[in-house]
Amino acid sequence: GCRARVLARPCVEGFWRNEVHAAVRHLAGELHGTGMKPTSGLFCPAAAVARAAAEAARRLGGAYIGVHVRRGDKLDMMLGLVEATEPRAVAIAVASVAPPGVRRVYVATNDRGADFVSALAALGFQCYGPDDLFEKRFFASDNHLLFAAEMKLVDDATVCLRTFNDSTPWYYADEPQLSHYLIDRSMHDYIFGFSATGTLCRHFERPVDLARTT
């Protein structure tokens, strides 16, 4: 017989429930990484996450733009990502999609050293981060709970601005809204070095010339 170790992960109330909504289950894995987006996210938020995001939105005090800037783990992998996610570039992107009168911006990012506050202030926006809106218990040794709440806060924004052209909402919504992007490339472009479906990207050389290997 075959012996194997199995890791069983229980489905319990946690940072997010392991439930996938039936309306989007069939899309999982089919459109991800292709430059195309499902109409809604795949998760349902845990009650604690939904409450925390709602309280953060209340503290914002009105309409806001939610921005998710993914930098640290992919900057060395993807050409153009540094330029597209630097603070001034993000501020310009925010200004290009901001509805009239909406000047509050929440920035969720894994690069806490980037000065988005000053860049956005220079264009007349007020920038908020997790230190401004979330309780101290969200800042544990890992950032899983904070990430879950931030993604809900971004999903619920008046306008969403995410990093890649196939970045989807994290959470299911009955009325999903349009999501804008900072760079017109798939989040998986670092594997191939080009975007097959981007509309504004330049042509990039592939790391491996497949034509020479066949």
mmCIF file of C-alpha atoms in Angstrom:
data_model
loop_
_atom_site.group_PDB
_atom_site.id
_atom_site.type_symbol
_atom_site.label_atom_id
_atom_site.label_comp_id
_atom_site.label_asym_id
_atom_site.label_seq_id
_atom_site.Cartn_x
_atom_site.Cartn_y
_atom_site.Cartn_z
ATOM 1 C CA GLY A 1 0.000 0.000 0.000
ATOM 2 C CA CYS A 2 0.887 3.665 -0.275
ATOM 3 C CA ARG A 3 1.713 5.667 2.831
ATOM 4 C CA ALA A 4 1.265 9.406 2.833
ATOM 5 C CA ARG A 5 0.911 12.161 5.378
ATOM 6 C CA VAL A 6 -2.242 14.218 5.127
ATOM 7 C CA LEU A 7 -2.680 17.727 6.490
ATOM 8 C CA ALA A 8 -6.322 18.333 7.414
ATOM 9 C CA ARG A 9 -7.320 21.988 7.656
ATOM 10 C CA PRO A 10 -10.624 22.382 9.500
ATOM 11 C CA CYS A 11 -13.199 24.814 8.194
ATOM 12 C CA VAL A 12 -13.854 27.050 11.186
ATOM 13 C CA GLU A 13 -14.722 30.686 11.748
ATOM 14 C CA GLY A 14 -11.437 32.478 11.326
ATOM 15 C CA PHE A 15 -9.964 35.288 9.273
ATOM 16 C CA TRP A 16 -12.312 34.307 6.462
ATOM 17 C CA ARG A 17 -14.612 31.352 6.085
ATOM 18 C CA ASN A 18 -13.595 28.658 3.619
ATOM 19 C CA GLU A 19 -16.882 29.069 1.765
ATOM 20 C CA VAL A 20 -16.908 29.710 -1.979
ATOM 21 C CA HIS A 21 -20.094 31.201 -3.346
ATOM 22 C CA ALA A 22 -21.853 28.967 -5.888
ATOM 23 C CA ALA A 23 -22.163 31.832 -8.386
ATOM 24 C CA VAL A 24 -18.394 32.100 -8.780
ATOM 25 C CA ARG A 25 -17.113 28.627 -7.873
ATOM 26 C CA HIS A 26 -16.891 27.544 -11.518
ATOM 27 C CA LEU A 27 -14.640 30.501 -12.314
ATOM 28 C CA ALA A 28 -11.944 29.583 -9.814
ATOM 29 C CA GLY A 29 -8.721 28.784 -11.609
ATOM 30 C CA GLU A 30 -10.128 29.501 -15.067
ATOM 31 C CA LEU A 31 -9.669 33.246 -15.384
ATOM 32 C CA HIS A 32 -7.042 33.892 -12.706
ATOM 33 C CA GLY A 33 -3.756 35.040 -14.193
ATOM 34 C CA THR A 34 -5.083 35.665 -17.704
ATOM 35 C CA GLY A 35 -5.861 39.368 -17.522
ATOM 36 C CA MET A 36 -9.583 38.573 -17.212
ATOM 37 C CA LYS A 37 -11.591 39.021 -14.032
ATOM 38 C CA PRO A 38 -14.466 37.110 -12.446
ATOM 39 C CA THR A 39 -17.297 39.452 -11.533
ATOM 40 C CA SER A 40 -16.848 38.938 -7.809
ATOM 41 C CA GLY A 41 -14.570 37.490 -5.174
ATOM 42 C CA LEU A 42 -14.434 33.895 -4.024
ATOM 43 C CA PHE A 43 -14.596 34.304 -0.238
ATOM 44 C CA CYS A 44 -17.261 35.227 2.280
ATOM 45 C CA PRO A 45 -15.818 37.331 5.121
ATOM 46 C CA ALA A 46 -15.805 36.054 8.669
ATOM 47 C CA ALA A 47 -18.083 38.039 10.943
ATOM 48 C CA ALA A 48 -15.142 39.575 12.829
ATOM 49 C CA VAL A 49 -13.524 40.688 9.564
ATOM 50 C CA ALA A 50 -16.736 42.222 8.243
ATOM 51 C CA ARG A 51 -17.279 44.102 11.525
ATOM 52 C CA ALA A 52 -13.711 45.437 11.564
ATOM 53 C CA ALA A 53 -13.920 46.648 7.958
ATOM 54 C CA ALA A 54 -17.295 48.285 8.593
ATOM 55 C CA GLU A 55 -15.903 50.099 11.638
ATOM 56 C CA ALA A 56 -12.875 51.259 9.630
ATOM 57 C CA ALA A 57 -15.186 52.558 6.891
ATOM 58 C CA ARG A 58 -17.226 54.393 9.533
ATOM 59 C CA ARG A 59 -14.063 56.052 10.843
ATOM 60 C CA LEU A 60 -13.237 57.216 7.335
ATOM 61 C CA GLY A 61 -16.410 59.242 7.550
ATOM 62 C CA GLY A 62 -17.706 59.083 3.997
ATOM 63 C CA ALA A 63 -16.928 58.014 0.441
ATOM 64 C CA TYR A 64 -13.367 56.812 -0.115
ATOM 65 C CA ILE A 65 -11.088 55.209 -2.674
ATOM 66 C CA GLY A 66 -9.620 51.822 -1.733
ATOM 67 C CA VAL A 67 -6.146 51.018 -3.087
ATOM 68 C CA HIS A 68 -4.260 47.731 -2.810
ATOM 69 C CA VAL A 69 -0.574 48.198 -3.671
ATOM 70 C CA ARG A 70 1.384 44.955 -3.873
ATOM 71 C CA ARG A 71 5.097 45.647 -3.924
ATOM 72 C CA GLY A 72 7.526 43.804 -1.684
ATOM 73 C CA ASP A 73 7.244 40.212 -2.873
ATOM 74 C CA LYS A 74 7.108 40.928 -6.615
ATOM 75 C CA LEU A 75 9.225 44.030 -7.244
ATOM 76 C CA ASP A 76 12.252 42.014 -8.349
ATOM 77 C CA MET A 77 10.148 39.672 -10.473
ATOM 78 C CA MET A 78 8.145 41.949 -12.748
ATOM 79 C CA LEU A 79 9.413 44.618 -15.118
ATOM 80 C CA GLY A 80 7.567 47.902 -14.678
ATOM 81 C CA LEU A 81 6.091 47.136 -11.266
ATOM 82 C CA VAL A 82 8.478 49.433 -9.376
ATOM 83 C CA GLU A 83 7.499 52.406 -11.519
ATOM 84 C CA ALA A 84 3.766 51.601 -11.483
ATOM 85 C CA THR A 85 3.562 51.285 -7.700
ATOM 86 C CA GLU A 86 5.820 54.088 -6.522
ATOM 87 C CA PRO A 87 3.945 56.668 -4.410
ATOM 88 C CA ARG A 88 3.683 59.407 -7.047
ATOM 89 C CA ALA A 89 2.468 56.949 -9.703
ATOM 90 C CA VAL A 90 -0.168 55.619 -7.312
ATOM 91 C CA ALA A 91 -1.285 59.162 -6.465
ATOM 92 C CA ILE A 92 -1.646 60.008 -10.161
ATOM 93 C CA ALA A 93 -3.643 56.818 -10.722
ATOM 94 C CA VAL A 94 -5.909 57.690 -7.811
ATOM 95 C CA ALA A 95 -6.491 61.176 -9.205
ATOM 96 C CA SER A 96 -7.413 59.690 -12.590
ATOM 97 C CA VAL A 97 -10.269 57.586 -11.168
ATOM 98 C CA ALA A 98 -11.433 59.688 -8.207
ATOM 99 C CA PRO A 99 -15.080 60.794 -8.419
ATOM 100 C CA PRO A 100 -15.708 64.521 -7.862
ATOM 101 C CA GLY A 101 -15.477 65.401 -4.188
ATOM 102 C CA VAL A 102 -14.006 62.084 -3.038
ATOM 103 C CA ARG A 103 -10.669 62.918 -1.408
ATOM 104 C CA ARG A 104 -10.238 60.158 1.179
ATOM 105 C CA VAL A 105 -7.972 57.257 0.191
ATOM 106 C CA TYR A 106 -7.212 54.038 2.039
ATOM 107 C CA VAL A 107 -3.956 52.372 0.955
ATOM 108 C CA ALA A 108 -3.416 48.697 1.789
ATOM 109 C CA THR A 109 0.161 47.694 1.020
ATOM 110 C CA ASN A 110 2.913 45.293 2.011
ATOM 111 C CA ASP A 111 5.479 48.100 1.708
ATOM 112 C CA ARG A 112 5.122 50.183 4.841
ATOM 113 C CA GLY A 113 8.175 52.277 3.913
ATOM 114 C CA ALA A 114 6.667 53.926 0.841
ATOM 115 C CA ASP A 115 5.382 57.470 1.521
ATOM 116 C CA PHE A 116 1.927 57.389 -0.021
ATOM 117 C CA VAL A 117 0.695 60.016 2.451
ATOM 118 C CA SER A 118 2.881 62.805 1.038
ATOM 119 C CA ALA A 119 2.359 61.809 -2.591
ATOM 120 C CA LEU A 120 -1.426 61.803 -2.229
ATOM 121 C CA ALA A 121 -1.442 65.000 -0.157
ATOM 122 C CA ALA A 122 0.420 66.762 -2.976
ATOM 123 C CA LEU A 123 -2.592 66.073 -5.209
ATOM 124 C CA GLY A 124 -5.165 67.059 -2.626
ATOM 125 C CA PHE A 125 -6.027 63.654 -1.138
ATOM 126 C CA GLN A 126 -6.020 62.508 2.471
ATOM 127 C CA CYS A 127 -4.362 59.117 2.850
ATOM 128 C CA TYR A 128 -5.229 56.584 5.545
ATOM 129 C CA GLY A 129 -3.491 53.383 6.527
ATOM 130 C CA PRO A 130 -4.064 50.572 9.033
ATOM 131 C CA ASP A 131 -2.561 52.552 11.930
ATOM 132 C CA ASP A 132 -5.304 55.141 11.473
ATOM 133 C CA LEU A 133 -8.314 52.844 11.402
ATOM 134 C CA PHE A 134 -7.699 49.415 12.935
ATOM 135 C CA GLU A 135 -7.297 48.275 16.535
ATOM 136 C CA LYS A 136 -3.924 47.127 17.867
ATOM 137 C CA ARG A 137 -5.002 43.477 17.902
ATOM 138 C CA PHE A 138 -4.778 43.511 14.105
ATOM 139 C CA PHE A 139 -1.018 44.052 14.288
ATOM 140 C CA ALA A 140 0.114 40.603 15.434
ATOM 141 C CA SER A 141 3.290 38.721 14.521
ATOM 142 C CA ASP A 142 1.646 37.867 11.198
ATOM 143 C CA ASN A 143 -0.657 40.141 9.213
ATOM 144 C CA HIS A 144 -3.327 37.644 8.181
ATOM 145 C CA LEU A 145 -6.168 39.240 10.127
ATOM 146 C CA LEU A 146 -5.165 42.730 9.012
ATOM 147 C CA PHE A 147 -4.926 41.600 5.376
ATOM 148 C CA ALA A 148 -8.403 40.068 5.516
ATOM 149 C CA ALA A 149 -9.937 43.232 6.964
ATOM 150 C CA GLU A 150 -8.059 45.510 4.557
ATOM 151 C CA MET A 151 -9.233 43.536 1.532
ATOM 152 C CA LYS A 152 -12.830 43.874 2.740
ATOM 153 C CA LEU A 153 -12.313 47.615 3.224
ATOM 154 C CA VAL A 154 -10.910 47.954 -0.311
ATOM 155 C CA ASP A 155 -13.730 45.831 -1.749
ATOM 156 C CA ASP A 156 -16.334 48.101 -0.136
ATOM 157 C CA ALA A 157 -14.764 51.370 -1.350
ATOM 158 C CA THR A 158 -16.544 53.817 -3.627
ATOM 159 C CA VAL A 159 -13.776 53.140 -6.184
ATOM 160 C CA CYS A 160 -11.322 50.235 -6.076
ATOM 161 C CA LEU A 161 -7.788 50.487 -7.449
ATOM 162 C CA ARG A 162 -5.758 47.274 -7.389
ATOM 163 C CA THR A 163 -2.260 46.433 -8.558
ATOM 164 C CA PHE A 164 -2.736 44.018 -11.483
ATOM 165 C CA ASN A 165 -5.181 43.836 -14.379
ATOM 166 C CA ASP A 166 -6.588 40.518 -13.132
ATOM 167 C CA SER A 167 -6.728 41.358 -9.425
ATOM 168 C CA THR A 168 -10.208 40.428 -8.239
ATOM 169 C CA PRO A 169 -12.266 41.443 -5.233
ATOM 170 C CA TRP A 170 -11.556 39.122 -2.324
ATOM 171 C CA TYR A 171 -15.129 38.820 -1.142
ATOM 172 C CA TYR A 172 -18.375 37.936 -2.813
ATOM 173 C CA ALA A 173 -20.820 40.796 -3.393
ATOM 174 C CA ASP A 174 -24.277 40.815 -4.965
ATOM 175 C CA GLU A 175 -23.394 44.019 -6.830
ATOM 176 C CA PRO A 176 -19.689 43.928 -7.715
ATOM 177 C CA GLN A 177 -18.155 47.098 -9.100
ATOM 178 C CA LEU A 178 -15.494 47.940 -11.618
ATOM 179 C CA SER A 179 -11.924 47.567 -10.391
ATOM 180 C CA HIS A 180 -9.138 49.717 -11.817
ATOM 181 C CA TYR A 181 -5.484 48.685 -11.900
ATOM 182 C CA LEU A 182 -2.030 50.245 -11.485
ATOM 183 C CA ILE A 183 -0.198 48.100 -14.046
ATOM 184 C CA ASP A 184 -1.733 46.508 -17.128
ATOM 185 C CA ARG A 185 -0.226 43.110 -16.502
ATOM 186 C CA SER A 186 -1.357 39.856 -14.912
ATOM 187 C CA MET A 187 -0.171 39.128 -11.394
ATOM 188 C CA HIS A 188 1.510 36.037 -12.847
ATOM 189 C CA ASP A 189 3.444 37.801 -15.608
ATOM 190 C CA TYR A 190 6.699 37.272 -13.754
ATOM 191 C CA ILE A 191 6.501 33.625 -14.826
ATOM 192 C CA PHE A 192 6.458 34.371 -18.557
ATOM 193 C CA GLY A 193 7.611 37.982 -18.735
ATOM 194 C CA PHE A 194 4.766 39.266 -20.903
ATOM 195 C CA SER A 195 1.052 40.017 -20.741
ATOM 196 C CA ALA A 196 -1.129 38.368 -23.338
ATOM 197 C CA THR A 197 -4.223 40.417 -22.572
ATOM 198 C CA GLY A 198 -2.931 43.778 -21.377
ATOM 199 C CA THR A 199 -4.185 46.789 -23.289
ATOM 200 C CA LEU A 200 -1.554 49.366 -22.396
ATOM 201 C CA CYS A 201 1.588 47.335 -21.694
ATOM 202 C CA ARG A 202 4.717 47.380 -23.777
ATOM 203 C CA HIS A 203 6.153 44.262 -25.392
ATOM 204 C CA PHE A 204 8.459 42.369 -23.078
ATOM 205 C CA GLU A 205 10.963 39.692 -23.931
ATOM 206 C CA ARG A 206 10.211 36.244 -22.595
ATOM 207 C CA PRO A 207 12.836 34.774 -20.243
ATOM 208 C CA VAL A 208 12.772 31.579 -22.306
ATOM 209 C CA ASP A 209 12.424 31.581 -26.079
ATOM 210 C CA LEU A 210 10.085 28.616 -26.470
ATOM 211 C CA ALA A 211 10.491 28.645 -30.231
ATOM 212 C CA ARG A 212 14.112 27.541 -29.823
ATOM 213 C CA THR A 213 13.224 24.646 -27.554
ATOM 214 C CA THR A 214 10.753 22.915 -29.830
#
